[in-house]
């Protein structure tokens, strides 16, 4: 279920797991990690306490395996060690509600960044770039949710990724704006920015978002339709706020009874 419905949907980020599927040569911490996230995903889908408990046990096995592995010289720079850290974080994300994920639940993101720094951003290849850029977005959203400034490694990852990815892709541009907005939010929260700077940076973000919306393909557009019996006042409110590339059809003057 996990591979069919999760890995397939987010294949660019988690496609590396396919290399380990049913592989007798997969490292122990990767095998345990796949089992842990698979059980967490199952528990999330069907609310199974049994799957949740088994997943937690596998998660503990991953922690023990990685901790033992890190005692080996050079293991911290290994590709599979980084991938194991990603699995640990994914398990936490699948196992916790958004409200339950506090600062202490973002330690695996920080751990994965530490491995990237130790290994060196420039060492990540074409085959690994999707996973590490996925981590950079994860780290950006983590910083946004906690009100912290983003780690400098995120910008380094994005700079390195430009040689492998299509930087004209709206998704790439949008994640860059999320990074800028996260930095702005942290500056506002901590009072390290003037009112004039806030206005200037917000105007910049608005302009860039509009440019992305205007240049996006039809695949990015959508149409919102009111329910026939919806409260007309609620529909009227939605009409007063028009987003780029969003069509709001006028309400039906004679809704069916």
PDB file of C-alpha atoms in Angstrom:
ATOM      1  CA  UNK A   1       0.000   0.000   0.000  1.00  0.00           C
ATOM      2  CA  UNK A   2       2.789   2.440   0.904  1.00  0.00           C
ATOM      3  CA  UNK A   3       4.637   1.957  -2.383  1.00  0.00           C
ATOM      4  CA  UNK A   4       1.487   1.955  -4.467  1.00  0.00           C
ATOM      5  CA  UNK A   5      -0.191   5.005  -2.981  1.00  0.00           C
ATOM      6  CA  UNK A   6       2.623   7.081  -1.488  1.00  0.00           C
ATOM      7  CA  UNK A   7       5.879   6.389  -3.296  1.00  0.00           C
ATOM      8  CA  UNK A   8       4.121   6.367  -6.670  1.00  0.00           C
ATOM      9  CA  UNK A   9       2.485   9.741  -5.954  1.00  0.00           C
ATOM     10  CA  UNK A  10       5.725  11.330  -4.737  1.00  0.00           C
ATOM     11  CA  UNK A  11       8.034   9.324  -6.956  1.00  0.00           C
ATOM     12  CA  UNK A  12      10.518  12.091  -7.618  1.00  0.00           C
ATOM     13  CA  UNK A  13      11.246  12.483  -3.918  1.00  0.00           C
ATOM     14  CA  UNK A  14      10.887   8.900  -2.750  1.00  0.00           C
ATOM     15  CA  UNK A  15      11.737   7.025  -5.929  1.00  0.00           C
ATOM     16  CA  UNK A  16      15.037   5.889  -4.409  1.00  0.00           C
ATOM     17  CA  UNK A  17      13.077   3.479  -2.219  1.00  0.00           C
ATOM     18  CA  UNK A  18      12.200   1.396  -5.277  1.00  0.00           C
ATOM     19  CA  UNK A  19      15.846   0.326  -5.424  1.00  0.00           C
ATOM     20  CA  UNK A  20      15.434  -1.346  -2.044  1.00  0.00           C
ATOM     21  CA  UNK A  21      12.043  -2.976  -2.602  1.00  0.00           C
ATOM     22  CA  UNK A  22      12.399  -6.716  -1.876  1.00  0.00           C
ATOM     23  CA  UNK A  23      16.163  -6.359  -2.221  1.00  0.00           C
ATOM     24  CA  UNK A  24      18.222  -8.860  -0.194  1.00  0.00           C
ATOM     25  CA  UNK A  25      21.106  -6.381  -0.230  1.00  0.00           C
ATOM     26  CA  UNK A  26      19.238  -3.505   1.408  1.00  0.00           C
ATOM     27  CA  UNK A  27      20.948  -2.234   4.592  1.00  0.00           C
ATOM     28  CA  UNK A  28      19.155  -3.209   7.794  1.00  0.00           C
ATOM     29  CA  UNK A  29      18.251   0.373   8.706  1.00  0.00           C
ATOM     30  CA  UNK A  30      16.656   0.903   5.287  1.00  0.00           C
ATOM     31  CA  UNK A  31      14.660  -2.332   5.527  1.00  0.00           C
ATOM     32  CA  UNK A  32      13.449  -1.426   9.015  1.00  0.00           C
ATOM     33  CA  UNK A  33      12.738   2.115   7.837  1.00  0.00           C
ATOM     34  CA  UNK A  34      10.585   0.988   4.917  1.00  0.00           C
ATOM     35  CA  UNK A  35       8.686  -1.356   7.224  1.00  0.00           C
ATOM     36  CA  UNK A  36       8.194   1.440   9.768  1.00  0.00           C
ATOM     37  CA  UNK A  37       6.837   3.997   7.304  1.00  0.00           C
ATOM     38  CA  UNK A  38       4.690   1.356   5.582  1.00  0.00           C
ATOM     39  CA  UNK A  39       3.058   0.486   8.912  1.00  0.00           C
ATOM     40  CA  UNK A  40       2.683   4.166   9.790  1.00  0.00           C
ATOM     41  CA  UNK A  41       1.010   4.802   6.445  1.00  0.00           C
ATOM     42  CA  UNK A  42      -1.314   1.829   6.968  1.00  0.00           C
ATOM     43  CA  UNK A  43      -2.181   3.064  10.450  1.00  0.00           C
ATOM     44  CA  UNK A  44      -2.852   6.533   9.079  1.00  0.00           C
ATOM     45  CA  UNK A  45      -5.187   5.144   6.414  1.00  0.00           C
ATOM     46  CA  UNK A  46      -7.197   2.657   8.476  1.00  0.00           C
ATOM     47  CA  UNK A  47      -6.657   3.875  12.073  1.00  0.00           C
ATOM     48  CA  UNK A  48      -5.007   0.624  13.134  1.00  0.00           C
ATOM     49  CA  UNK A  49      -3.493   0.671  16.614  1.00  0.00           C
ATOM     50  CA  UNK A  50      -1.752  -2.637  15.889  1.00  0.00           C
ATOM     51  CA  UNK A  51      -0.041  -1.190  12.817  1.00  0.00           C
ATOM     52  CA  UNK A  52       0.875   1.903  14.819  1.00  0.00           C
ATOM     53  CA  UNK A  53       2.504  -0.160  17.571  1.00  0.00           C
ATOM     54  CA  UNK A  54       4.393  -2.376  15.133  1.00  0.00           C
ATOM     55  CA  UNK A  55       5.542   0.688  13.222  1.00  0.00           C
ATOM     56  CA  UNK A  56       6.893   2.255  16.401  1.00  0.00           C
ATOM     57  CA  UNK A  57       8.893  -0.903  17.122  1.00  0.00           C
ATOM     58  CA  UNK A  58      10.373  -0.837  13.635  1.00  0.00           C
ATOM     59  CA  UNK A  59      11.150   2.860  14.095  1.00  0.00           C
ATOM     60  CA  UNK A  60      13.135   2.020  17.236  1.00  0.00           C
ATOM     61  CA  UNK A  61      15.010  -0.627  15.255  1.00  0.00           C
ATOM     62  CA  UNK A  62      15.935   2.008  12.671  1.00  0.00           C
ATOM     63  CA  UNK A  63      17.260   4.303  15.384  1.00  0.00           C
ATOM     64  CA  UNK A  64      19.351   1.515  16.894  1.00  0.00           C
ATOM     65  CA  UNK A  65      20.674   0.464  13.492  1.00  0.00           C
ATOM     66  CA  UNK A  66      21.656   3.985  12.459  1.00  0.00           C
ATOM     67  CA  UNK A  67      23.246   4.752  15.822  1.00  0.00           C
ATOM     68  CA  UNK A  68      25.329   1.582  15.523  1.00  0.00           C
ATOM     69  CA  UNK A  69      26.164   2.389  11.908  1.00  0.00           C
ATOM     70  CA  UNK A  70      27.419   5.857  12.804  1.00  0.00           C
ATOM     71  CA  UNK A  71      30.099   4.298  14.961  1.00  0.00           C
ATOM     72  CA  UNK A  72      31.716   3.057  11.750  1.00  0.00           C
ATOM     73  CA  UNK A  73      34.191   5.487  10.130  1.00  0.00           C
ATOM     74  CA  UNK A  74      32.799   6.994   6.951  1.00  0.00           C
ATOM     75  CA  UNK A  75      29.257   5.736   7.535  1.00  0.00           C
ATOM     76  CA  UNK A  76      27.880   9.246   8.042  1.00  0.00           C
ATOM     77  CA  UNK A  77      28.773  10.110   4.444  1.00  0.00           C
ATOM     78  CA  UNK A  78      27.058   7.031   3.015  1.00  0.00           C
ATOM     79  CA  UNK A  79      24.066   7.509   0.728  1.00  0.00           C
ATOM     80  CA  UNK A  80      21.962   4.994   2.655  1.00  0.00           C
ATOM     81  CA  UNK A  81      22.576   6.791   5.964  1.00  0.00           C
ATOM     82  CA  UNK A  82      21.074   9.974   4.544  1.00  0.00           C
ATOM     83  CA  UNK A  83      18.155   7.988   3.148  1.00  0.00           C
ATOM     84  CA  UNK A  84      17.621   6.391   6.546  1.00  0.00           C
ATOM     85  CA  UNK A  85      17.356   9.842   8.127  1.00  0.00           C
ATOM     86  CA  UNK A  86      14.688  10.766   5.576  1.00  0.00           C
ATOM     87  CA  UNK A  87      12.714   7.654   6.499  1.00  0.00           C
ATOM     88  CA  UNK A  88      12.907   8.525  10.197  1.00  0.00           C
ATOM     89  CA  UNK A  89      11.456  11.952   9.505  1.00  0.00           C
ATOM     90  CA  UNK A  90       8.752  10.544   7.242  1.00  0.00           C
ATOM     91  CA  UNK A  91       7.732   8.131   9.984  1.00  0.00           C
ATOM     92  CA  UNK A  92       7.287  11.028  12.395  1.00  0.00           C
ATOM     93  CA  UNK A  93       5.250  12.967   9.850  1.00  0.00           C
ATOM     94  CA  UNK A  94       2.961  10.011   9.164  1.00  0.00           C
ATOM     95  CA  UNK A  95       2.578   9.128  12.833  1.00  0.00           C
ATOM     96  CA  UNK A  96       1.815  12.557  14.255  1.00  0.00           C
ATOM     97  CA  UNK A  97      -0.927  15.048  13.607  1.00  0.00           C
ATOM     98  CA  UNK A  98       0.173  18.507  12.491  1.00  0.00           C
ATOM     99  CA  UNK A  99      -0.676  19.940  15.918  1.00  0.00           C
ATOM    100  CA  UNK A 100       1.396  17.280  17.662  1.00  0.00           C
ATOM    101  CA  UNK A 101       4.562  17.973  15.687  1.00  0.00           C
ATOM    102  CA  UNK A 102       6.482  20.491  17.759  1.00  0.00           C
ATOM    103  CA  UNK A 103      10.073  21.659  17.729  1.00  0.00           C
ATOM    104  CA  UNK A 104      11.251  18.395  19.268  1.00  0.00           C
ATOM    105  CA  UNK A 105       9.682  16.417  16.424  1.00  0.00           C
ATOM    106  CA  UNK A 106      11.815  18.133  13.784  1.00  0.00           C
ATOM    107  CA  UNK A 107      15.067  16.614  14.989  1.00  0.00           C
ATOM    108  CA  UNK A 108      15.259  14.195  12.055  1.00  0.00           C
ATOM    109  CA  UNK A 109      15.134  17.097   9.593  1.00  0.00           C
ATOM    110  CA  UNK A 110      18.042  18.689  11.439  1.00  0.00           C
ATOM    111  CA  UNK A 111      19.823  15.332  11.483  1.00  0.00           C
ATOM    112  CA  UNK A 112      19.406  14.906   7.740  1.00  0.00           C
ATOM    113  CA  UNK A 113      20.766  18.415   7.149  1.00  0.00           C
ATOM    114  CA  UNK A 114      23.751  17.578   9.348  1.00  0.00           C
ATOM    115  CA  UNK A 115      24.488  14.566   7.143  1.00  0.00           C
ATOM    116  CA  UNK A 116      24.217  16.733   4.014  1.00  0.00           C
ATOM    117  CA  UNK A 117      26.698  19.226   5.483  1.00  0.00           C
ATOM    118  CA  UNK A 118      29.069  16.449   6.528  1.00  0.00           C
ATOM    119  CA  UNK A 119      28.949  14.831   3.129  1.00  0.00           C
ATOM    120  CA  UNK A 120      28.991  18.089   1.162  1.00  0.00           C
ATOM    121  CA  UNK A 121      26.119  19.447  -0.926  1.00  0.00           C
ATOM    122  CA  UNK A 122      28.181  19.257  -4.104  1.00  0.00           C
ATOM    123  CA  UNK A 123      28.469  15.466  -3.789  1.00  0.00           C
ATOM    124  CA  UNK A 124      24.767  14.865  -4.472  1.00  0.00           C
ATOM    125  CA  UNK A 125      24.229  13.532  -7.975  1.00  0.00           C
ATOM    126  CA  UNK A 126      21.391  13.567 -10.488  1.00  0.00           C
ATOM    127  CA  UNK A 127      19.944  10.381  -8.992  1.00  0.00           C
ATOM    128  CA  UNK A 128      19.869  11.904  -5.500  1.00  0.00           C
ATOM    129  CA  UNK A 129      18.857  15.477  -6.241  1.00  0.00           C
ATOM    130  CA  UNK A 130      15.105  14.865  -5.925  1.00  0.00           C
ATOM    131  CA  UNK A 131      15.504  13.490  -2.410  1.00  0.00           C
ATOM    132  CA  UNK A 132      17.757  16.299  -1.198  1.00  0.00           C
ATOM    133  CA  UNK A 133      15.594  19.039  -2.732  1.00  0.00           C
ATOM    134  CA  UNK A 134      12.598  17.378  -1.105  1.00  0.00           C
ATOM    135  CA  UNK A 135      14.459  17.689   2.180  1.00  0.00           C
ATOM    136  CA  UNK A 136      15.118  21.379   1.496  1.00  0.00           C
ATOM    137  CA  UNK A 137      11.382  22.016   1.050  1.00  0.00           C
ATOM    138  CA  UNK A 138      10.659  19.972   4.160  1.00  0.00           C
ATOM    139  CA  UNK A 139      13.154  22.078   6.079  1.00  0.00           C
ATOM    140  CA  UNK A 140      11.619  25.281   4.729  1.00  0.00           C
ATOM    141  CA  UNK A 141       8.135  24.275   5.861  1.00  0.00           C
ATOM    142  CA  UNK A 142       9.557  23.172   9.208  1.00  0.00           C
ATOM    143  CA  UNK A 143      11.094  26.610   9.705  1.00  0.00           C
ATOM    144  CA  UNK A 144       7.843  28.275   8.650  1.00  0.00           C
ATOM    145  CA  UNK A 145       5.831  26.225  11.152  1.00  0.00           C
ATOM    146  CA  UNK A 146       8.192  27.066  14.018  1.00  0.00           C
ATOM    147  CA  UNK A 147       8.852  30.715  13.157  1.00  0.00           C
ATOM    148  CA  UNK A 148      12.562  30.147  12.759  1.00  0.00           C
ATOM    149  CA  UNK A 149      14.929  31.362  10.084  1.00  0.00           C
ATOM    150  CA  UNK A 150      15.838  28.729   7.506  1.00  0.00           C
ATOM    151  CA  UNK A 151      19.153  26.908   7.657  1.00  0.00           C
ATOM    152  CA  UNK A 152      21.691  28.263   5.157  1.00  0.00           C
ATOM    153  CA  UNK A 153      22.081  24.713   3.817  1.00  0.00           C
ATOM    154  CA  UNK A 154      18.663  25.043   2.156  1.00  0.00           C
ATOM    155  CA  UNK A 155      19.860  27.811  -0.157  1.00  0.00           C
ATOM    156  CA  UNK A 156      23.044  25.851  -0.829  1.00  0.00           C
ATOM    157  CA  UNK A 157      20.982  22.821  -1.836  1.00  0.00           C
ATOM    158  CA  UNK A 158      18.840  24.920  -4.160  1.00  0.00           C
ATOM    159  CA  UNK A 159      21.911  26.506  -5.722  1.00  0.00           C
ATOM    160  CA  UNK A 160      23.441  23.071  -6.326  1.00  0.00           C
ATOM    161  CA  UNK A 161      20.165  21.726  -7.729  1.00  0.00           C
ATOM    162  CA  UNK A 162      19.969  24.386 -10.454  1.00  0.00           C
ATOM    163  CA  UNK A 163      22.408  22.397 -12.587  1.00  0.00           C
ATOM    164  CA  UNK A 164      20.076  19.377 -12.574  1.00  0.00           C
ATOM    165  CA  UNK A 165      16.555  20.831 -12.577  1.00  0.00           C
ATOM    166  CA  UNK A 166      14.437  23.029 -14.819  1.00  0.00           C
ATOM    167  CA  UNK A 167      14.416  26.309 -12.918  1.00  0.00           C
ATOM    168  CA  UNK A 168      11.678  27.684 -15.176  1.00  0.00           C
ATOM    169  CA  UNK A 169       9.238  25.144 -13.728  1.00  0.00           C
ATOM    170  CA  UNK A 170       6.522  26.965 -11.729  1.00  0.00           C
ATOM    171  CA  UNK A 171       6.985  24.467  -8.894  1.00  0.00           C
ATOM    172  CA  UNK A 172      10.633  25.442  -8.573  1.00  0.00           C
ATOM    173  CA  UNK A 173       9.783  29.140  -8.599  1.00  0.00           C
ATOM    174  CA  UNK A 174       7.001  28.636  -6.069  1.00  0.00           C
ATOM    175  CA  UNK A 175       9.217  26.755  -3.612  1.00  0.00           C
ATOM    176  CA  UNK A 176      11.715  29.594  -3.917  1.00  0.00           C
ATOM    177  CA  UNK A 177       9.013  32.079  -2.952  1.00  0.00           C
ATOM    178  CA  UNK A 178       8.007  29.875  -0.017  1.00  0.00           C
ATOM    179  CA  UNK A 179      11.614  30.105   1.131  1.00  0.00           C
ATOM    180  CA  UNK A 180      11.538  33.901   0.827  1.00  0.00           C
ATOM    181  CA  UNK A 181       8.206  34.100   2.660  1.00  0.00           C
ATOM    182  CA  UNK A 182       9.575  31.908   5.451  1.00  0.00           C
ATOM    183  CA  UNK A 183      12.509  34.255   5.933  1.00  0.00           C
ATOM    184  CA  UNK A 184      10.169  37.239   5.964  1.00  0.00           C
ATOM    185  CA  UNK A 185       7.891  35.602   8.540  1.00  0.00           C
ATOM    186  CA  UNK A 186      10.846  34.868  10.823  1.00  0.00           C
ATOM    187  CA  UNK A 187      12.094  38.452  10.531  1.00  0.00           C
ATOM    188  CA  UNK A 188       8.662  39.840  11.393  1.00  0.00           C
ATOM    189  CA  UNK A 189       8.222  37.442  14.304  1.00  0.00           C
ATOM    190  CA  UNK A 190      11.579  38.335  15.816  1.00  0.00           C
ATOM    191  CA  UNK A 191      11.306  42.057  15.115  1.00  0.00           C
ATOM    192  CA  UNK A 192      14.413  42.268  12.952  1.00  0.00           C
ATOM    193  CA  UNK A 193      12.791  44.092  10.041  1.00  0.00           C
ATOM    194  CA  UNK A 194      11.472  47.621   9.575  1.00  0.00           C
ATOM    195  CA  UNK A 195       7.957  48.476   8.434  1.00  0.00           C
ATOM    196  CA  UNK A 196       9.308  49.769   5.131  1.00  0.00           C
ATOM    197  CA  UNK A 197      11.192  46.525   4.545  1.00  0.00           C
ATOM    198  CA  UNK A 198       8.071  44.498   5.340  1.00  0.00           C
ATOM    199  CA  UNK A 199       6.063  46.418   2.762  1.00  0.00           C
ATOM    200  CA  UNK A 200       8.801  46.137   0.159  1.00  0.00           C
ATOM    201  CA  UNK A 201       9.293  42.398   0.601  1.00  0.00           C
ATOM    202  CA  UNK A 202       5.563  41.699   0.655  1.00  0.00           C
ATOM    203  CA  UNK A 203       5.129  43.670  -2.556  1.00  0.00           C
ATOM    204  CA  UNK A 204       7.942  41.657  -4.107  1.00  0.00           C
ATOM    205  CA  UNK A 205       6.308  38.367  -3.117  1.00  0.00           C
ATOM    206  CA  UNK A 206       2.937  39.507  -4.468  1.00  0.00           C
ATOM    207  CA  UNK A 207       4.509  40.514  -7.775  1.00  0.00           C
ATOM    208  CA  UNK A 208       6.379  37.234  -8.127  1.00  0.00           C
ATOM    209  CA  UNK A 209       3.326  35.150  -7.236  1.00  0.00           C
ATOM    210  CA  UNK A 210       1.290  37.004  -9.838  1.00  0.00           C
ATOM    211  CA  UNK A 211       3.997  36.370 -12.427  1.00  0.00           C
ATOM    212  CA  UNK A 212       3.951  32.643 -11.652  1.00  0.00           C
ATOM    213  CA  UNK A 213       0.163  32.547 -11.889  1.00  0.00           C
ATOM    214  CA  UNK A 214       0.156  34.425 -15.189  1.00  0.00           C
ATOM    215  CA  UNK A 215       2.755  32.137 -16.764  1.00  0.00           C
ATOM    216  CA  UNK A 216       1.444  28.841 -15.404  1.00  0.00           C
ATOM    217  CA  UNK A 217       0.026  26.277 -17.797  1.00  0.00           C
ATOM    218  CA  UNK A 218      -3.678  25.335 -17.833  1.00  0.00           C
ATOM    219  CA  UNK A 219      -2.731  22.343 -15.680  1.00  0.00           C
ATOM    220  CA  UNK A 220      -2.316  24.768 -12.783  1.00  0.00           C
ATOM    221  CA  UNK A 221      -5.684  26.457 -13.222  1.00  0.00           C
ATOM    222  CA  UNK A 222      -8.957  25.482 -11.622  1.00  0.00           C
ATOM    223  CA  UNK A 223     -12.566  26.567 -11.644  1.00  0.00           C
ATOM    224  CA  UNK A 224     -14.659  26.908  -8.507  1.00  0.00           C
ATOM    225  CA  UNK A 225     -18.380  26.233  -8.752  1.00  0.00           C
ATOM    226  CA  UNK A 226     -20.930  27.147  -6.063  1.00  0.00           C
ATOM    227  CA  UNK A 227     -23.202  24.453  -4.700  1.00  0.00           C
ATOM    228  CA  UNK A 228     -26.762  24.975  -6.026  1.00  0.00           C
ATOM    229  CA  UNK A 229     -28.220  25.418  -2.541  1.00  0.00           C
ATOM    230  CA  UNK A 230     -25.263  27.214  -0.984  1.00  0.00           C
ATOM    231  CA  UNK A 231     -25.758  30.301   1.145  1.00  0.00           C
ATOM    232  CA  UNK A 232     -25.640  33.180  -1.402  1.00  0.00           C
ATOM    233  CA  UNK A 233     -23.863  35.397   1.120  1.00  0.00           C
ATOM    234  CA  UNK A 234     -21.025  32.923   1.427  1.00  0.00           C
ATOM    235  CA  UNK A 235     -20.775  32.677  -2.336  1.00  0.00           C
ATOM    236  CA  UNK A 236     -20.749  36.461  -2.623  1.00  0.00           C
ATOM    237  CA  UNK A 237     -17.790  36.627  -0.248  1.00  0.00           C
ATOM    238  CA  UNK A 238     -15.846  34.184  -2.398  1.00  0.00           C
ATOM    239  CA  UNK A 239     -16.477  36.394  -5.431  1.00  0.00           C
ATOM    240  CA  UNK A 240     -14.900  39.402  -3.761  1.00  0.00           C
ATOM    241  CA  UNK A 241     -11.568  37.625  -3.510  1.00  0.00           C
ATOM    242  CA  UNK A 242     -10.312  36.595  -6.915  1.00  0.00           C
ATOM    243  CA  UNK A 243      -7.102  34.651  -7.206  1.00  0.00           C
ATOM    244  CA  UNK A 244      -5.017  34.621 -10.394  1.00  0.00           C
ATOM    245  CA  UNK A 245      -6.083  31.943 -12.872  1.00  0.00           C
ATOM    246  CA  UNK A 246      -9.222  31.187 -10.886  1.00  0.00           C
ATOM    247  CA  UNK A 247     -12.590  31.547 -12.549  1.00  0.00           C
ATOM    248  CA  UNK A 248     -15.578  32.158 -10.276  1.00  0.00           C
ATOM    249  CA  UNK A 249     -18.776  31.628 -12.305  1.00  0.00           C
ATOM    250  CA  UNK A 250     -21.679  33.907 -11.340  1.00  0.00           C
ATOM    251  CA  UNK A 251     -24.271  32.390  -9.026  1.00  0.00           C
ATOM    252  CA  UNK A 252     -27.300  30.776 -10.603  1.00  0.00           C
ATOM    253  CA  UNK A 253     -30.143  33.332 -10.237  1.00  0.00           C
ATOM    254  CA  UNK A 254     -32.714  30.541 -10.146  1.00  0.00           C
ATOM    255  CA  UNK A 255     -31.216  27.656  -8.174  1.00  0.00           C
ATOM    256  CA  UNK A 256     -33.128  24.388  -8.397  1.00  0.00           C
ATOM    257  CA  UNK A 257     -35.541  23.657  -5.562  1.00  0.00           C
TER     258      UNK A 257
END
